[in-house]
Amino acid sequence: MKTEEDLFHNVCEMNVDAYLDDERYGIYTYLTEQKKNGRIRHLGFSCHGAMPVLKRFLDAYGKDMEFCQLQLNYLDWTFQGGREKVALLDEKHIPVWVMEPLRGGKLARLAPEHERLLKALRPDEEIPAWAFRFLQSIKSVKMILSGMSDMEQLEKNLRTFADERPLNGRETETLLGIADQMLSAGTVPCTACHYCVSHCPQGLDIPRLIALYNEHAYTGGGFIAPMALGALPEDKRPQACLQCRSCEQVCPQQIKISEVLADFSAKL
Ligand code: SF4
Ligand code: SF4
């Protein structure tokens, strides 16, 4: 069967070693051969991994990739490092196809105070449309995959995409400010400064674990954190924390790291 597009699915911490081990698994060889044979017209990849995974994959196969399907929206612009990921893809001239533009529907409705801020800037714009306008402001975004569950959502999306109305600087700033406020509830304000890491007798990658904790807490579960943790050796997971609190002595944000990791273990 001929396909228009094919992709390395969900490149992430769990599978990147297998994807890159072409001698053993031959996935790259198989897919690039199918492209040469004309069975695949466009070859790309989707990615839920963090920056180090994306970098490794692009260093190996970036020259052959024609698109990257990425979870991207105004929350994940900072929360999941969307800005840095898009910049790296830009360097390689790889267009972005967006997954989760509305973050599983979380961006379709906002708190009343946030909706008021947006209405003051664009009275006619519907709230979900702000998420799409944000994406229209990113030049390398060429496709937006929006899940729709009824006719009304389809009609609204058609109205939104009837024109391109990218955001100006002030609108972007307001939207990202709203994202910061949304994320501050229920997440831990780690700045990834790494001061704590050298103080951990277990050698835990504390900022990475906290980033995954935040993802898990904000999403209310989901697959990303368990998937990323599953790729770590057991002695590097939150459960390996000794509760010694030596990391907490140096944290400029005064984060109760031991409690966060204990809570993460309990949640998992
Ligand atoms: S409390 Fe846990 S994370 Fe912090 S230094 Fe001790 S073992 Fe490491
Ligand atoms: S010292 Fe605190 S803010 Fe810095 S990386 Fe560690 S937990 Fe995060």
CSV table of C-alpha atoms and ligand atoms in Angstrom, one decimal, residues 189-196 206-207 210 250-253 255 257, ligand 2:
chain,number,residue,atom,x,y,z
A,189,PRO,CA,8.7,26.5,40.3
A,190,CYS,CA,12.0,24.7,39.5
A,191,THR,CA,14.2,26.9,37.2
A,192,ALA,CA,16.4,23.9,36.2
A,193,CYS,CA,19.5,25.8,37.6
A,194,HIS,CA,21.0,22.3,38.5
A,195,TYR,CA,22.5,23.6,41.8
A,196,CYS,CA,21.0,20.7,43.6
A,206,ILE,CA,16.4,16.4,40.1
A,207,PRO,CA,15.3,19.1,37.6
A,210,ILE,CA,10.6,17.8,38.7
A,250,VAL,CA,21.1,24.7,48.1
A,251,CYS,CA,17.8,25.2,46.2
A,252,PRO,CA,17.3,29.0,45.5
A,253,GLN,CA,13.6,28.3,45.0
A,255,ILE,CA,11.6,23.7,46.9
A,257,ILE,CA,12.5,18.4,46.8
B,2,SF4,S1,18.2,23.8,42.9
B,2,SF4,FE1,16.0,24.0,43.0
B,2,SF4,S2,15.4,25.3,41.2
B,2,SF4,FE2,17.5,24.5,40.9
B,2,SF4,S3,17.3,22.7,39.6
B,2,SF4,FE3,17.3,22.0,41.8
B,2,SF4,S4,15.2,22.0,42.4
B,2,SF4,FE4,15.2,23.2,40.5
